[in-house]
Short mmCIF file of C-alpha atoms in Angstrom, two decimals:
data_model
loop_
_atom_site.label_atom_id
_atom_site.label_comp_id
_atom_site.label_asym_id
_atom_site.label_seq_id
_atom_site.Cartn_x
_atom_site.Cartn_y
_atom_site.Cartn_z
CA MET A 1 -67.96 -45.04 -135.64
CA PRO A 2 -65.00 -47.66 -136.35
CA ALA A 3 -67.33 -50.73 -136.36
CA ARG A 4 -69.95 -49.07 -138.76
CA ILE A 5 -66.44 -48.49 -140.95
CA ASP A 6 -65.90 -52.12 -140.66
CA GLU A 7 -70.23 -52.96 -141.64
CA ILE A 8 -69.74 -50.92 -144.47
CA LEU A 9 -66.64 -51.91 -146.06
CA ALA A 10 -67.66 -55.87 -145.57
CA GLU A 11 -70.76 -54.94 -147.68
CA ILE A 12 -68.48 -53.42 -149.96
CA LYS A 13 -66.46 -56.57 -150.29
CA GLU A 14 -69.88 -58.57 -151.20
CA LEU A 15 -71.03 -56.34 -153.67
CA LYS A 16 -67.69 -56.50 -155.36
CA ALA A 17 -67.94 -60.27 -155.11
CA LEU A 18 -71.48 -59.96 -156.83
CA PHE A 19 -70.69 -57.82 -159.12
CA GLN A 20 -67.72 -60.23 -160.12
CA SER A 21 -70.08 -63.06 -160.37
CA VAL A 22 -72.43 -61.64 -162.35
CA THR A 23 -71.81 -62.90 -166.11
CA LYS A 24 -72.12 -60.48 -169.07
CA ARG A 25 -75.39 -60.81 -171.07
CA GLU A 26 -75.04 -62.53 -174.30
CA GLU A 27 -75.12 -60.06 -177.19
CA ILE A 28 -78.25 -60.45 -179.48
CA PRO A 29 -77.65 -59.74 -183.11
CA LYS A 30 -79.99 -57.37 -184.71
CA TYR A 31 -81.14 -59.27 -187.71
CA MET A 32 -81.13 -63.39 -187.02
CA ASP A 33 -82.07 -66.07 -189.85
CA ILE A 34 -84.84 -68.29 -189.18
CA ASP A 35 -82.96 -70.99 -187.43
CA THR A 36 -81.31 -68.32 -184.72
CA THR A 37 -84.68 -66.65 -184.53
CA VAL A 38 -86.77 -69.85 -183.43
CA ALA A 39 -83.69 -70.68 -180.95
CA GLU A 40 -84.28 -67.34 -179.38
CA LEU A 41 -87.83 -66.92 -179.00
CA HIS A 42 -87.43 -70.80 -177.41
CA ARG A 43 -85.25 -69.12 -174.82
CA GLN A 44 -87.29 -66.27 -174.29
CA GLY A 45 -90.13 -68.69 -173.70
CA ILE A 46 -92.22 -68.36 -176.81
CA LYS A 47 -92.45 -72.28 -178.60
CA MET A 48 -93.13 -71.07 -182.01
CA SER A 49 -91.93 -73.71 -185.17
CA LYS A 50 -89.37 -72.91 -188.14
CA SER A 51 -92.78 -73.30 -190.30
CA THR A 52 -95.00 -71.89 -188.32
CA LEU A 53 -92.67 -68.31 -188.53
CA TYR A 54 -92.63 -69.13 -192.09
CA LYS A 55 -96.51 -68.88 -192.44
CA LYS A 56 -96.72 -65.81 -190.43
CA SER A 57 -93.99 -64.10 -191.85
CA ALA A 58 -95.65 -65.03 -195.61
CA CYS A 59 -98.92 -63.51 -194.20
CA GLY A 60 -97.62 -60.25 -193.07
CA LEU A 61 -98.17 -61.12 -189.50
CA ILE A 62 -94.73 -60.76 -188.64
CA PRO A 63 -92.37 -58.12 -189.98
CA VAL A 64 -90.01 -59.77 -192.17
CA HIS A 65 -86.69 -58.35 -193.57
CA LYS A 66 -85.45 -59.52 -196.98
CA ILE A 67 -81.53 -59.24 -197.38
CA ASP A 68 -79.59 -60.72 -200.65
CA ASN A 69 -82.94 -62.93 -201.23
CA ARG A 70 -82.75 -64.45 -197.89
CA ILE A 71 -85.24 -63.56 -195.05
CA TYR A 72 -84.33 -62.26 -191.13
CA PHE A 73 -85.92 -61.09 -188.49
CA LYS A 74 -85.55 -59.09 -185.61
CA ILE A 75 -86.43 -60.39 -182.12
CA ASN A 76 -87.27 -57.57 -180.54
CA GLU A 77 -89.76 -56.56 -183.46
CA LEU A 78 -91.10 -60.38 -182.71
CA LEU A 79 -91.18 -60.09 -178.73
CA LYS A 80 -93.26 -56.83 -179.25
CA ILE A 81 -95.84 -58.25 -180.71
CA TYR A 82 -96.12 -61.52 -178.78
CA ASN A 83 -95.92 -59.63 -175.52
CA ASN A 84 -98.74 -57.14 -177.03
CA ASN A 85 -100.75 -60.43 -178.29
CA GLU A 86 -100.94 -62.02 -174.61
#
Protein backbone atom coordinates (compact mmCIF):
# COMPACT_ATOMS: atom_id res chain seq x y z
CA MET A 1 0.00 0.00 0.00
CA PRO A 2 2.71 2.60 0.82
CA ALA A 3 4.35 1.89 -2.55
CA ARG A 4 1.10 2.75 -4.32
CA ILE A 5 0.86 6.02 -2.35
CA ASP A 6 4.39 6.90 -3.47
CA GLU A 7 3.38 6.23 -7.09
CA ILE A 8 0.32 8.46 -6.76
CA LEU A 9 2.40 11.24 -5.19
CA ALA A 10 4.92 10.98 -8.02
CA GLU A 11 2.11 11.24 -10.57
CA ILE A 12 0.68 14.27 -8.77
CA LYS A 13 4.10 15.95 -8.91
CA GLU A 14 4.31 15.25 -12.64
CA LEU A 15 0.85 16.71 -13.19
CA LYS A 16 1.74 19.82 -11.18
CA ALA A 17 4.86 20.32 -13.29
CA LEU A 18 2.83 19.85 -16.47
CA PHE A 19 0.18 22.38 -15.43
CA GLN A 20 2.84 24.91 -14.50
CA SER A 21 4.51 24.54 -17.89
CA VAL A 22 1.30 25.16 -19.83
CA THR A 23 1.06 28.79 -20.86
CA LYS A 24 -2.21 30.64 -20.60
CA ARG A 25 -3.87 31.06 -23.98
CA GLU A 26 -3.73 34.56 -25.32
CA GLU A 27 -7.02 36.44 -25.10
CA ILE A 28 -8.49 37.17 -28.53
CA PRO A 29 -10.33 40.50 -28.79
CA LYS A 30 -14.02 40.44 -29.74
CA TYR A 31 -13.64 42.91 -32.61
CA MET A 32 -10.51 43.11 -34.77
CA ASP A 33 -9.39 45.64 -37.32
CA ILE A 34 -8.38 44.36 -40.73
CA ASP A 35 -4.66 44.02 -39.99
CA THR A 36 -5.26 42.09 -36.77
CA THR A 37 -7.86 39.92 -38.51
CA VAL A 38 -5.48 38.99 -41.33
CA ALA A 39 -2.75 38.16 -38.80
CA GLU A 40 -5.11 35.99 -36.73
CA LEU A 41 -6.40 34.19 -39.83
CA HIS A 42 -2.81 33.42 -40.82
CA ARG A 43 -2.14 32.16 -37.28
CA GLN A 44 -5.16 29.87 -37.65
CA GLY A 45 -3.78 28.53 -40.94
CA ILE A 46 -6.05 30.52 -43.26
CA LYS A 47 -4.10 32.45 -45.86
CA MET A 48 -6.12 35.51 -46.84
CA SER A 49 -4.79 38.85 -47.97
CA LYS A 50 -6.02 42.19 -46.78
CA SER A 51 -7.47 43.00 -50.20
CA THR A 52 -9.35 39.67 -50.35
CA LEU A 53 -10.82 40.34 -46.92
CA TYR A 54 -11.95 43.81 -48.08
CA LYS A 55 -13.46 42.41 -51.28
CA LYS A 56 -15.35 39.63 -49.49
CA SER A 57 -16.72 42.07 -46.93
CA ALA A 58 -17.76 44.56 -49.64
CA CYS A 59 -19.61 41.80 -51.52
CA GLY A 60 -21.36 40.66 -48.35
CA LEU A 61 -19.68 37.26 -48.38
CA ILE A 62 -18.39 37.69 -44.84
CA PRO A 63 -19.86 39.63 -41.91
CA VAL A 64 -18.41 43.02 -41.09
CA HIS A 65 -19.18 45.38 -38.23
CA LYS A 66 -18.98 49.15 -38.68
CA ILE A 67 -18.05 51.17 -35.63
CA ASP A 68 -17.28 54.90 -35.98
CA ASN A 69 -16.92 54.59 -39.78
CA ARG A 70 -14.33 51.84 -39.43
CA ILE A 71 -14.81 48.17 -40.21
CA TYR A 72 -14.16 45.38 -37.75
CA PHE A 73 -14.41 41.64 -37.89
CA LYS A 74 -15.19 38.90 -35.38
CA ILE A 75 -12.70 36.09 -35.84
CA ASN A 76 -15.11 33.44 -34.56
CA GLU A 77 -17.62 34.39 -37.30
CA LEU A 78 -14.95 34.14 -39.99
CA LEU A 79 -13.70 30.79 -38.69
CA LYS A 80 -17.25 29.37 -38.70
CA ILE A 81 -17.74 30.47 -42.32
CA TYR A 82 -14.35 29.13 -43.40
CA ASN A 83 -14.83 25.78 -41.61
CA ASN A 84 -18.35 25.35 -43.06
CA ASN A 85 -17.07 25.95 -46.61
CA GLU A 86 -14.37 23.28 -46.43
